Coordinates of C-alpha atoms and ligand atoms in Angstrom, one line a residue:
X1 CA -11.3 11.2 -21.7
X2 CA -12.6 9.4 -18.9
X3 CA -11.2 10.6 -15.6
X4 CA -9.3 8.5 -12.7
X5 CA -10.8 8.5 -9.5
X6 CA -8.0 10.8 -7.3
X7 CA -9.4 9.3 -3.8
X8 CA -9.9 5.8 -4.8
X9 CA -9.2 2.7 -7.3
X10 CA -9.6 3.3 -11.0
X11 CA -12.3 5.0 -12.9
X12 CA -14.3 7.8 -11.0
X13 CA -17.3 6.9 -12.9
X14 CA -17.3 3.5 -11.3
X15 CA -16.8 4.1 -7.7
X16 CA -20.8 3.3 -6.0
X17 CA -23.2 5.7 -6.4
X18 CA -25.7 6.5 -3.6
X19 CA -27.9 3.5 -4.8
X20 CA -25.1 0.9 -4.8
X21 CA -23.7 1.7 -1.7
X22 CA -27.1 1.3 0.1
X23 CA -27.6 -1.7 -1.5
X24 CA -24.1 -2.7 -0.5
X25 CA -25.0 -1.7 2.9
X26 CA -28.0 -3.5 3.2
X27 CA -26.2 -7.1 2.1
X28 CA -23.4 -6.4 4.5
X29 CA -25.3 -5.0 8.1
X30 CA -26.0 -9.0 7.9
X31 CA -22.6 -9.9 9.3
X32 CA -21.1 -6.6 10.2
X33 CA -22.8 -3.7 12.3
X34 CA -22.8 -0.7 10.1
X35 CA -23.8 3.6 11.7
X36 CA -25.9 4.0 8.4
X37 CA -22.9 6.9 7.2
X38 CA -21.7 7.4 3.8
X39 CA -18.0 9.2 4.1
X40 CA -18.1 12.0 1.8
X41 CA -15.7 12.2 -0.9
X42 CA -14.0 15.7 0.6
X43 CA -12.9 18.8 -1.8
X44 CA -9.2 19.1 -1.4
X45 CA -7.8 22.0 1.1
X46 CA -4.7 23.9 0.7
X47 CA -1.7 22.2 0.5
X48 CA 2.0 23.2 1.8
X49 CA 3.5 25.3 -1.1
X50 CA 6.4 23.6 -3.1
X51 CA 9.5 23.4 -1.1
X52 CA 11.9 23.8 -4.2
X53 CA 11.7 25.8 -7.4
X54 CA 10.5 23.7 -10.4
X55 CA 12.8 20.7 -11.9
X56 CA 14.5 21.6 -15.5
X57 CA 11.2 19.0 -16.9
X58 CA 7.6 19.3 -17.4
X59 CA 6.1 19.3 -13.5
X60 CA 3.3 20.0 -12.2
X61 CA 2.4 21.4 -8.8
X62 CA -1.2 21.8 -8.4
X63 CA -3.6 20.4 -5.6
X64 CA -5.1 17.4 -7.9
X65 CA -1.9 16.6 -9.3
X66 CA -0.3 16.4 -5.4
X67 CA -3.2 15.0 -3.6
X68 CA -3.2 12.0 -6.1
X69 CA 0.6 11.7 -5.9
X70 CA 0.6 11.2 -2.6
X71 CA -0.3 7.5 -1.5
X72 CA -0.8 4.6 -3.4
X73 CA -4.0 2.5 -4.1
X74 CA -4.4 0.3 -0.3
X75 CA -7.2 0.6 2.1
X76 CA -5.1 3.1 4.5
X77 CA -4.2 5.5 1.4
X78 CA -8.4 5.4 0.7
X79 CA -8.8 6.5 4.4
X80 CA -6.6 9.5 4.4
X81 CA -7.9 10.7 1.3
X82 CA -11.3 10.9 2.5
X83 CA -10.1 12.1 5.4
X84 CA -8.0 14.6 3.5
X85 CA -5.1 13.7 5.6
X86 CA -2.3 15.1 3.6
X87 CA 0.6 16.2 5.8
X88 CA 3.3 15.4 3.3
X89 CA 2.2 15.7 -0.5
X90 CA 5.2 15.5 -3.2
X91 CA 6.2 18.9 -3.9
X92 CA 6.4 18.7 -7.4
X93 CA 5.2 16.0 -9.9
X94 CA 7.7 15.6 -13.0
X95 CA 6.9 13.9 -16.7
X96 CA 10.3 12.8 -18.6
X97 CA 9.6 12.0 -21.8
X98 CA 12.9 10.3 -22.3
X99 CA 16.3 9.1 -19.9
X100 CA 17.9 12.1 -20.9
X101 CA 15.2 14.2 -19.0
X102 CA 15.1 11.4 -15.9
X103 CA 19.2 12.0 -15.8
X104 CA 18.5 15.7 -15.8
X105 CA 16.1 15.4 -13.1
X106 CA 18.4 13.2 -10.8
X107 CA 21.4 15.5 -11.2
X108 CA 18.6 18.4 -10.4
X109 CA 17.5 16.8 -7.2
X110 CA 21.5 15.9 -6.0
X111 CA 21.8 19.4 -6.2
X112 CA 18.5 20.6 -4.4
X113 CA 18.7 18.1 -1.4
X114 CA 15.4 16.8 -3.2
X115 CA 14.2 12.6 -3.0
X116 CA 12.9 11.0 -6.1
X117 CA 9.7 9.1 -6.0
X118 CA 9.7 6.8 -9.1
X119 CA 5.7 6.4 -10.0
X120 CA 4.2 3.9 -12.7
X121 CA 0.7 3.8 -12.5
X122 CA 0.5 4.4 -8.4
X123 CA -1.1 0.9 -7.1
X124 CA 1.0 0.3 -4.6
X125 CA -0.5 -1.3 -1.2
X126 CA 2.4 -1.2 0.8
X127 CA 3.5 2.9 0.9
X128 CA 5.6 2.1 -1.8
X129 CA 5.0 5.2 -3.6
X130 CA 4.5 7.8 -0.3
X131 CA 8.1 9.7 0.9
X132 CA 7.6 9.7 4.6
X133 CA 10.5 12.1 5.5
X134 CA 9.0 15.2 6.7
X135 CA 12.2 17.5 6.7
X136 CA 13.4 16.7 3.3
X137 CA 11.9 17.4 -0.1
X138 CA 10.6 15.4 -2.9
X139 CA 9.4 14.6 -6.4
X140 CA 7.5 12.1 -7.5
X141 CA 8.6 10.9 -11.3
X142 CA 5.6 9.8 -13.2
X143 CA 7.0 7.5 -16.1
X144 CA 3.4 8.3 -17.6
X145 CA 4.6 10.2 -20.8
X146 CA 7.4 7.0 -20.9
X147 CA 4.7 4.7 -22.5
X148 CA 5.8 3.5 -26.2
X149 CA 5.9 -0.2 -27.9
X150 CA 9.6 0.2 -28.9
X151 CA 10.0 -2.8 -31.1
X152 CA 8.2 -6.0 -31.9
X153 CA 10.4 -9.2 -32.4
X154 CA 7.6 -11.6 -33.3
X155 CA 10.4 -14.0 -34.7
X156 CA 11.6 -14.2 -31.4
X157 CA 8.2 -13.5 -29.1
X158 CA 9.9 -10.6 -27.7
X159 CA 8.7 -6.9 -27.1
X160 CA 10.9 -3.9 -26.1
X161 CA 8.5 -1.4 -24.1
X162 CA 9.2 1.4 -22.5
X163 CA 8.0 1.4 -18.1
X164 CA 5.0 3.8 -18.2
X165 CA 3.1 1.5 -20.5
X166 CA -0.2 0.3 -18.9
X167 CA -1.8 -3.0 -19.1
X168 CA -4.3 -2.2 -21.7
X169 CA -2.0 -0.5 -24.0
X170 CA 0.9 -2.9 -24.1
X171 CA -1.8 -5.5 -25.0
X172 CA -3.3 -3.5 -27.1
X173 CA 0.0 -3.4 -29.5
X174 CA 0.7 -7.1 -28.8
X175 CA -3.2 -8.2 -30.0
X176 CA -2.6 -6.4 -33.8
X177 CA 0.2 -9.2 -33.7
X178 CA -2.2 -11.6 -32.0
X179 CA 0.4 -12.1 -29.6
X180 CA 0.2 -11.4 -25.7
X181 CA 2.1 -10.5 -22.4
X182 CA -0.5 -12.6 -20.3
X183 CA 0.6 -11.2 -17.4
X184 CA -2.6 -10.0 -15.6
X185 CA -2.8 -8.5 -12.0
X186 CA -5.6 -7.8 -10.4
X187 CA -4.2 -4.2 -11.1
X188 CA -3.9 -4.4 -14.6
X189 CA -5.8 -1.9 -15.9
X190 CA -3.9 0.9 -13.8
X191 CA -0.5 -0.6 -13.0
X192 CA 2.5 -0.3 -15.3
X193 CA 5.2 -2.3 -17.0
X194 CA 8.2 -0.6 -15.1
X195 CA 5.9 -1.3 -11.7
X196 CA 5.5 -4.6 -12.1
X197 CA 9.0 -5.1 -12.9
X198 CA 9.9 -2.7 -9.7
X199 CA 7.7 -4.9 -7.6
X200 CA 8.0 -7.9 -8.8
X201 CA 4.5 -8.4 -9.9
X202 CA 2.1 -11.7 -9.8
X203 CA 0.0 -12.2 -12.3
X204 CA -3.8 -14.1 -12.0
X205 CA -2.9 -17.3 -14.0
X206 CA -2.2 -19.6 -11.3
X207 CA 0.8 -21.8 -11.9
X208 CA 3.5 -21.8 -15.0
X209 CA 4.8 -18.5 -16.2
X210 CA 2.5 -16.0 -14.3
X211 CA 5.5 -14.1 -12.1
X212 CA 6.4 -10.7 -14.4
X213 CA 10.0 -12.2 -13.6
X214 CA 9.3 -15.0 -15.9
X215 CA 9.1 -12.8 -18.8
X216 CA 12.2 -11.0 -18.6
X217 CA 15.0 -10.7 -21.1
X218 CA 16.8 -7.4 -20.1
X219 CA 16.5 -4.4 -18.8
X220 CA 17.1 -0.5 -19.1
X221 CA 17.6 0.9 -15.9
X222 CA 18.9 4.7 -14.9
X223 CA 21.1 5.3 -12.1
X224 CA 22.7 8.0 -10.2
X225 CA 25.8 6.5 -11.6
X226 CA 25.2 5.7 -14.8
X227 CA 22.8 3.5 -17.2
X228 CA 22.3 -0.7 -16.9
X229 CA 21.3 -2.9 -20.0
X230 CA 21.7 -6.0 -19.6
X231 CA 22.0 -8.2 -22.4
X232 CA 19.0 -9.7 -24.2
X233 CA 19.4 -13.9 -24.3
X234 CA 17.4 -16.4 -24.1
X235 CA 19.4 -17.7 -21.3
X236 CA 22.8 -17.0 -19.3
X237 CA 24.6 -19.0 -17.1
X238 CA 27.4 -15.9 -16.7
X239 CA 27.1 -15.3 -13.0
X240 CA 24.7 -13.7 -10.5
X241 CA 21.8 -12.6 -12.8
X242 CA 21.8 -8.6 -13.2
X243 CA 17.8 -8.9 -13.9
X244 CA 17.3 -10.5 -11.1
X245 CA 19.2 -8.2 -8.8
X246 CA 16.7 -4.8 -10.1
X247 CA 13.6 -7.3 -10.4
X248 CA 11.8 -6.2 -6.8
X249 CA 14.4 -3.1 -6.1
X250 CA 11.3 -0.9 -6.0
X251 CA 12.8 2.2 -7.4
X252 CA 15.7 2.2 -4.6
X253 CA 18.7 1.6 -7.0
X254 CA 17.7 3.0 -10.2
X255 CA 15.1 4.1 -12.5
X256 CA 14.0 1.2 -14.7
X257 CA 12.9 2.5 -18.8
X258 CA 13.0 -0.4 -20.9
X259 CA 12.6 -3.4 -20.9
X260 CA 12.4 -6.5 -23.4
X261 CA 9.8 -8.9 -22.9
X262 CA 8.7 -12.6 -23.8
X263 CA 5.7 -12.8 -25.0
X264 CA 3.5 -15.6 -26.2
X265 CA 1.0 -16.2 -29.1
X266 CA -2.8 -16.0 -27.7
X267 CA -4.2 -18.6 -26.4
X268 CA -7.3 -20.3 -28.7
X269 CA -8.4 -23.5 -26.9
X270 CA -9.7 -23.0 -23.3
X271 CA -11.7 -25.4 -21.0
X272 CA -13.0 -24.5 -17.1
X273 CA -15.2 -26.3 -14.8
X274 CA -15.7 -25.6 -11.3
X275 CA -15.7 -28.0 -8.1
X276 CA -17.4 -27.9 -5.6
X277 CA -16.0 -29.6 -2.1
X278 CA -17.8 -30.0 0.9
X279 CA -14.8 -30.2 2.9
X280 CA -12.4 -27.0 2.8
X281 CA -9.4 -29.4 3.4
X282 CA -10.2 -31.8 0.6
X283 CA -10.0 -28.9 -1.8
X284 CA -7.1 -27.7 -0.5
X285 CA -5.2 -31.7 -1.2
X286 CA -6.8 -31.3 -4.7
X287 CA -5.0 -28.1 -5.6
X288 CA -1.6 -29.7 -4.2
X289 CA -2.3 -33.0 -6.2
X290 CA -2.9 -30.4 -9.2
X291 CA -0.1 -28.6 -8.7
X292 CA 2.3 -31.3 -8.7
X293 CA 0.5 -33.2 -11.6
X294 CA 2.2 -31.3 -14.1
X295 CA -0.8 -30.2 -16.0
X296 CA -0.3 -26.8 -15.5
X297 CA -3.6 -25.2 -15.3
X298 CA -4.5 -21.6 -16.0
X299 CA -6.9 -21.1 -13.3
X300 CA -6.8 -23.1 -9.8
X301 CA -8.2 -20.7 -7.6
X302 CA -9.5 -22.4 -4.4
X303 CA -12.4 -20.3 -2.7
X304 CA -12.8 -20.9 0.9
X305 CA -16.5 -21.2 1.7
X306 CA -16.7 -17.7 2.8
X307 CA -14.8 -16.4 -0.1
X308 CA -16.9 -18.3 -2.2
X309 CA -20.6 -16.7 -1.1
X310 CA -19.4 -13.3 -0.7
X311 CA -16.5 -13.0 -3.7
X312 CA -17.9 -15.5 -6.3
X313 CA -22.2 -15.1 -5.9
X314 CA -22.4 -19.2 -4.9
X315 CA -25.4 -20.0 -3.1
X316 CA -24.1 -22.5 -1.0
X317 CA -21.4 -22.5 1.8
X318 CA -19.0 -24.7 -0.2
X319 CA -15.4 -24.9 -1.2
X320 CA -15.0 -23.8 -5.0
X321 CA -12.3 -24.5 -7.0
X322 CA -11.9 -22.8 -9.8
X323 CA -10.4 -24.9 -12.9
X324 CA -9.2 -23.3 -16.2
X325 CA -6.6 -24.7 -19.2
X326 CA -6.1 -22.6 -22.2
X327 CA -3.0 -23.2 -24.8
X328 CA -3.0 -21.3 -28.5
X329 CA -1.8 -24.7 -29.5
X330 CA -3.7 -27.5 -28.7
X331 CA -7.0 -28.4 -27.3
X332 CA -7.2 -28.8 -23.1
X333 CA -10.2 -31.0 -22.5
X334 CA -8.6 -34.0 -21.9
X335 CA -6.1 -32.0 -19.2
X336 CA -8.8 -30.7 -17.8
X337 CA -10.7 -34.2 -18.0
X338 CA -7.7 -35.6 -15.9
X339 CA -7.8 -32.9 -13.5
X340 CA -11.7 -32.9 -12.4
X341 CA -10.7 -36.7 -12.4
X342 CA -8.2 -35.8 -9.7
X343 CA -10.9 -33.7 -7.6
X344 CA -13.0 -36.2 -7.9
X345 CA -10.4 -38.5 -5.8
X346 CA -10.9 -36.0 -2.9
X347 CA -14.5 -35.6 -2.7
X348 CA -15.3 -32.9 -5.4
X349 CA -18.2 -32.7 -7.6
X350 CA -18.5 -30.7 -10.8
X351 CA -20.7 -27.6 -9.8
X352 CA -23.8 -27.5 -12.1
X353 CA -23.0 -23.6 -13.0
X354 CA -19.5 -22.2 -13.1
X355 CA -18.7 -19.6 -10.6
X356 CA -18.6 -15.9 -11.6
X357 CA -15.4 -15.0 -10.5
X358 CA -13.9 -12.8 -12.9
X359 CA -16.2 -9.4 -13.6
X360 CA -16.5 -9.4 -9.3
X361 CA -12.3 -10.0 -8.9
X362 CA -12.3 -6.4 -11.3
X363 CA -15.0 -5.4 -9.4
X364 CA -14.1 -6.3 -6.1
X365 CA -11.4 -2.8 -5.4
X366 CA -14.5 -0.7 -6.0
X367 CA -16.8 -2.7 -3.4
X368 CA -13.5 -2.2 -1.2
X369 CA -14.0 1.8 -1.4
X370 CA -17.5 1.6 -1.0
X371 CA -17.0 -0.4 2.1
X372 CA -14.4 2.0 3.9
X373 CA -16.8 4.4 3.3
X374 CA -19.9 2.8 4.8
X375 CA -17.2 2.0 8.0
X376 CA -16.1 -1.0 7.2
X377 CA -12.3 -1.4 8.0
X378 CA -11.4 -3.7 4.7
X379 CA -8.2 -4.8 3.2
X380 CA -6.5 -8.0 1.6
X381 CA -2.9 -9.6 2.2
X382 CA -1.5 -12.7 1.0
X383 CA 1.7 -14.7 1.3
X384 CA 3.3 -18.1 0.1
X385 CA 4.2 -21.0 1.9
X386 CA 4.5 -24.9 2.2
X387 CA 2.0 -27.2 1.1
X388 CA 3.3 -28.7 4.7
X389 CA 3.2 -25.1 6.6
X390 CA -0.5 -24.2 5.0
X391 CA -2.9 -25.8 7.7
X392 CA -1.2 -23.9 10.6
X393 CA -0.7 -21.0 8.8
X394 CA -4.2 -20.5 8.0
X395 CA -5.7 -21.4 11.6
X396 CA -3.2 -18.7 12.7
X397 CA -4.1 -16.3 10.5
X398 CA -8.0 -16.5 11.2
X399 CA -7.0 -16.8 14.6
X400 CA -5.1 -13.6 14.8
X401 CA -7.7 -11.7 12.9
X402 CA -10.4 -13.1 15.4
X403 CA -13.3 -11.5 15.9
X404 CA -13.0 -9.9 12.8
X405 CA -13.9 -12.2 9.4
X406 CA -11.3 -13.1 7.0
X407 CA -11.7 -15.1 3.9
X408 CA -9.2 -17.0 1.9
X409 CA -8.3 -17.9 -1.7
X410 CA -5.1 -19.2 -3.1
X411 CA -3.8 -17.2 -6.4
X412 CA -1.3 -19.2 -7.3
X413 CA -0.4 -22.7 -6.7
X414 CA 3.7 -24.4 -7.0
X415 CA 4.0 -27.9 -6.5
X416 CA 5.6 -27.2 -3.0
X417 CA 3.2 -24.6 -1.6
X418 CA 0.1 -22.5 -2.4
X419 CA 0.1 -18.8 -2.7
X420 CA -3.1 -18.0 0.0
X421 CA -5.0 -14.2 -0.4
X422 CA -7.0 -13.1 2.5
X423 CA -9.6 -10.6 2.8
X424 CA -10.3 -9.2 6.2
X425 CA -13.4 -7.5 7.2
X426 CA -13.7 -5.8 10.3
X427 CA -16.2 -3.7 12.0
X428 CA -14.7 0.5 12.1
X429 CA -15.2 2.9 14.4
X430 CA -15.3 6.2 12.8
X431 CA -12.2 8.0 13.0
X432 CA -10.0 5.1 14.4
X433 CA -9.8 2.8 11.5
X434 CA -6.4 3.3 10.3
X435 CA -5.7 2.1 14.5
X436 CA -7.6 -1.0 13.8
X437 CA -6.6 -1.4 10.6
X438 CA -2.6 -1.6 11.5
X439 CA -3.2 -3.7 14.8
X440 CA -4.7 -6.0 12.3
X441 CA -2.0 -6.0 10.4
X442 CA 0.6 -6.4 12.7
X443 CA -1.4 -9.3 13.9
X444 CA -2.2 -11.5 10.5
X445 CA 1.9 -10.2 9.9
X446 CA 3.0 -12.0 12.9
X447 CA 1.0 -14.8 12.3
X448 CA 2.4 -15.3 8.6
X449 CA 6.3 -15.0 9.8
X450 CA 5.8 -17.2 12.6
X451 CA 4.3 -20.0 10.4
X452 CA 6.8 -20.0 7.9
X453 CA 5.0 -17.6 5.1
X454 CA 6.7 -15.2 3.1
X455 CA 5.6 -11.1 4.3
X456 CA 4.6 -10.9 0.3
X457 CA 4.0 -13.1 -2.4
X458 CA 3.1 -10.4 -4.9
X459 CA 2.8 -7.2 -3.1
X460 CA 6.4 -5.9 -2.5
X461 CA 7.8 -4.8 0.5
X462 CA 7.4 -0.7 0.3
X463 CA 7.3 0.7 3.9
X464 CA 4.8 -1.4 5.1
X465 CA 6.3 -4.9 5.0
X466 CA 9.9 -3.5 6.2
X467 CA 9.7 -4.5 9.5
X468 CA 8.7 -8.4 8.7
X469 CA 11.3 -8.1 5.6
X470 CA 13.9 -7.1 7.4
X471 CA 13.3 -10.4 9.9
X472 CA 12.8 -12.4 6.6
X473 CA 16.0 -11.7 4.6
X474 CA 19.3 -13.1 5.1
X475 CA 21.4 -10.5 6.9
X476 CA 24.7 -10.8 4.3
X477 CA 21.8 -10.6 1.7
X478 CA 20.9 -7.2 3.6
X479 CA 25.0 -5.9 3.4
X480 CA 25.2 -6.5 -0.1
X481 CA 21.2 -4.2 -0.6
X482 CA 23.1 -1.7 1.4
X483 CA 26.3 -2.1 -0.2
X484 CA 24.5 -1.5 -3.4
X485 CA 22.6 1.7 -2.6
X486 CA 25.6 3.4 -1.3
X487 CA 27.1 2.3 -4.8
X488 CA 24.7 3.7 -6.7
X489 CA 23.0 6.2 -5.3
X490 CA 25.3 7.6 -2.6
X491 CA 23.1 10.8 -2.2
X492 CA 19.8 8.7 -1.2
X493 CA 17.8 10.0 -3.8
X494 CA 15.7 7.2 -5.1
X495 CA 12.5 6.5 -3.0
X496 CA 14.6 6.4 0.5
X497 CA 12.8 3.9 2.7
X498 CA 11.3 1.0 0.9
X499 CA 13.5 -2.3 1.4
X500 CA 14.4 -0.5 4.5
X501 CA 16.9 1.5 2.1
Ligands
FAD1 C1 -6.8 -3.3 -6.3 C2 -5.4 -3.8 -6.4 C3 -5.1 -5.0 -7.0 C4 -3.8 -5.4 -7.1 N1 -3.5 -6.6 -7.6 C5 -2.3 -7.1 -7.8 C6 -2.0 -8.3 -8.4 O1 -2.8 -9.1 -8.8 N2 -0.7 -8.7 -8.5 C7 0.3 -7.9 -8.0 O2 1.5 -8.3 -8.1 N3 0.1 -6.7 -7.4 C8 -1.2 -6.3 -7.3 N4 -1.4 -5.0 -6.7 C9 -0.3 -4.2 -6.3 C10 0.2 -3.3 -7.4 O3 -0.7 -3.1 -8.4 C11 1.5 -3.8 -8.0 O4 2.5 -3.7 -7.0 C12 2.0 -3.2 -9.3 O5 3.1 -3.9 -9.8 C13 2.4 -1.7 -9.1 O6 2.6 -1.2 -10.4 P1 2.4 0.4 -10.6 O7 2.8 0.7 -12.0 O8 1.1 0.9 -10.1 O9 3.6 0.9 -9.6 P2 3.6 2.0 -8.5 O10 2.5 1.8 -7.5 O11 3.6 3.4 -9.2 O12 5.0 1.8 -7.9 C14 5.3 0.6 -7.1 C15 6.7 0.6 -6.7 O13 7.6 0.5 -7.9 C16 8.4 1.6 -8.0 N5 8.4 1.9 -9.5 C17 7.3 2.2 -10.3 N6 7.8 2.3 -11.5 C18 9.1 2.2 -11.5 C19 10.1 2.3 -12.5 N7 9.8 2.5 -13.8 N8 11.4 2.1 -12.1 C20 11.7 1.9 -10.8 N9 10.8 1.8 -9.9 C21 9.5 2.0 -10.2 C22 7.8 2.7 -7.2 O14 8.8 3.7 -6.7 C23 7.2 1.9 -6.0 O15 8.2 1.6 -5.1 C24 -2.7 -4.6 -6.6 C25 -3.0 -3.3 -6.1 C26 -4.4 -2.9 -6.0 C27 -4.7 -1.6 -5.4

């Protein structure tokens, strides 16, 4: 059984040794002044006992289980873990192995005054899974032992899954049937169905049907008031869509179990190149001319030069685009034939080698860990916006970062506006980087807003985006959110405070 890292992202046995991390350190001192400290990984202290006896279900209460409860997977939940800053941990972790124990557990905590913390796999970047109510106590749900392949409709490419599936494992059912999910985050190893659901998930395949909403049938969702299914079609015109209303309700309205799926067969034909572009701005009119070509490509990840030497190896200071078509259908050389045709128009060439993205983009949350422990104040954020918006958004975002280094890439691309993903490096000061860290935030936060970008594209709301949500949504949108939680959950007990719930 390998073991998941409690402090940091994914597998323990992958976080940087001693080795990697001074080589790490060595490459970085280049453009950011580092002290020459390691953080140690701490050994966790006493925690506050349990505030309530044991729910009726399998729970655990123990200092591991707790401390890796507690936050989700972003650079500020890294910091206080190795800082072992754990002034609130869930008082008990539950397991239901079925709705009947989840309805058990709900009608437990009206009773006890207790909140519920739904959990999938715990990736959140945006305090989505961390109860900040001192005063009141909680539980944290983990769907973990909720993780079956109910049933296969391959007539129909459908799949009915329970929420605590993983990544790996649903694909693992669908590939006996050589079928797929192809929905990929970055966080797909460790995130769950019922997650990316709750949060509305992006996948890494950069236009068509990439958005986990694109895949939905229906859903299984448990209330305080009752059970939702809707009904599985391939299509409904019968009012306001009830899948839409729970996709992105992050665990404030109900509980979601089930769900069925589309799925597709696997794709057999693929075909990538990579541009190069020595102008940042010409790549950035080839991706909009791809977007609205209708050729639909996989992968049309543009790499600002920055991005490009420090994310994807390149050895010169270039623009990159990075091309991919794949179809279990047909052959894609000819689309992808027309599209470097396309680049071309704006100045690209066809790099001689192809840009190792991928094994560095699953790579790239360890290096993340390894850098807030050498100092390094480190953390990504992205948005959504018009192709028309993009230019001024950018220049504000670097701006606000300013003098701090941020890179950009875009992850997905529509034919009226790119998806851009920034990575911010900052120098730390030890001890104050969670300061620096949200005064960056703030700052880039403003910057999106005021320049007409979405607070997320892919990375939910939570706690962290509330403030710039709250400015973002339509205020008779925001009655009928808290219209609906007092419907369903009168008592508050699912995850109080994300939407701003
Ligand atoms: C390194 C890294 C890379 C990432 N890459 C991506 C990416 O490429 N695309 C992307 O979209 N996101 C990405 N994320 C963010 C995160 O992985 C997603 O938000 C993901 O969908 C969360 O899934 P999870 O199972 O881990 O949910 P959790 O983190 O456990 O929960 C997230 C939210 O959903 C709620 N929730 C969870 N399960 C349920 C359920 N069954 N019913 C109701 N509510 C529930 C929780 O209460 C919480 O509010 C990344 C995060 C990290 C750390």
């Amino acid at each position: 059984m390998r073991t998941k890292s409690w402090w940091g992202w994914g597998w323990a046995d992958q976080a940087l040794d001693q080795a990697g991390s001074d080589q790490l350190a060595r490459r970085v001192s280049a453009f950011l002044p580092l002290d020459g400290q390691v953080a140690p990984v701490p050994d966790v202290e006493r925690l506050r006992r349990p505030r309530v006896a044991q729910p009726p279900i399998e729970a655990r209460c123990d200092n591991l289980a707790r401390v890796s409860h507690s936050y989700g997977k972003a650079y500020r939940d890294v910091i206080r873990n190795l800082r072992n800053d754990f002034p609130n941990p869930p008082d008990w972790i539950a397991y239901p192995r079925n709705e009947n124990e989840i309805e058990e557990t709900l009608d437990w905590a009206a009773h006890v005054g207790a909140a519920i913390i739904p959990y999938g796999g715990g990736t959140s970047v945006v305090g989505g899974v961390e109860f900040r109510d001192p005063d009141r106590p909680f539980v944290t749900l983990d769907l973990g032992r909720m993780r079956a392949v109910v049933e296969l409709d391959a007539a129909c490419l459908a799949v009915r899954a329970q929420a605590g599936i993983d990544g790996p494992a649903l694909e693992a059912a669908l590939r006996e049937k050589d079928l797929t999910l192809r929905h990929y985050p970055q966080s797909f190893e460790f995130s769950t169905l019922g997650g990316w659901l709750a949060t509305r998930a992006g996948g890494h395949f950069a236009t068509g049907r990439t958005r986990i909403d694109d895949f939905v049938e229906s859903l299984r969702i448990v209330t305080p008031v009752g059970i939702s299914e809707s009904l599985r079609v391939p299509a409904s015109g019968a009012g306001p869509s009830p899948d839409r209303f729970w996709l992105g309700s992050e665990g404030a309205l109900g509980i979601i179990t089930e769900a069925w799926m589309r799925v597709q067969k696997r794709p057999a034909f693929r075909s990538r190149a990579t541009i190069s572009f020595a102008e940042y701005q010409a790549g950035v009119a080839a991706s909009k001319d791809l977007a609205q070509s209708g050729l639909m490509p996989a992968n049309c990840r543009l790499l600002d030069p920055l991005e490009s030497l420090i994310a994807a190896d390149s050895d010169s200071p270039m623009a990159a685009l990075l091309l991919a078509f794949e179809s279990a259908d047909h052959p894609v050389e000819s689309a992808l034939d027309r599209a470097i045709e396309l680049c071309r128009a704006h100045g690209g060439q066809v790099a001689p080698r192809e840009t190792s993205w991928r094994g560095n983009f699953l790579r790239a949350p360890y290096l993340r860990d390894a850098l807030a422990r050498l100092g390094v104040v480190v953390e990504t954020f992205e948005t959504a916006c018009t192709w028309g918006s993009f230019e001024q958004l950018h220049a504000a975002v670097l701006d606000a970062v300013s003098p701090a280094i941020a890179t950009c890439r875009f992850t997905h691309v529509y034919p009226d506006g790119p998806a851009p993903y920034f990575t911010v490096y900052a120098p730390g000061r030890r001890g104050a980087e969670l300061e620096i860290w949200d005064e960056l935030k703030a700052r880039v936060s403003e910057a999106v807003v005021a320049n007409g970008g979405t607070i997320t594209h892919h990375h939910a709301i939570g706690r962290d985006h509330n403030p710039w949500y709250q400015r973002q949504r339509p205020e008779p949108f925001g009655t009928v959110l808290r219209a609906a939680k007092r419907s369903l959950d009168p008592q508050r007990l699912l995850n109080p405070g994300v939407l701003g719930l």
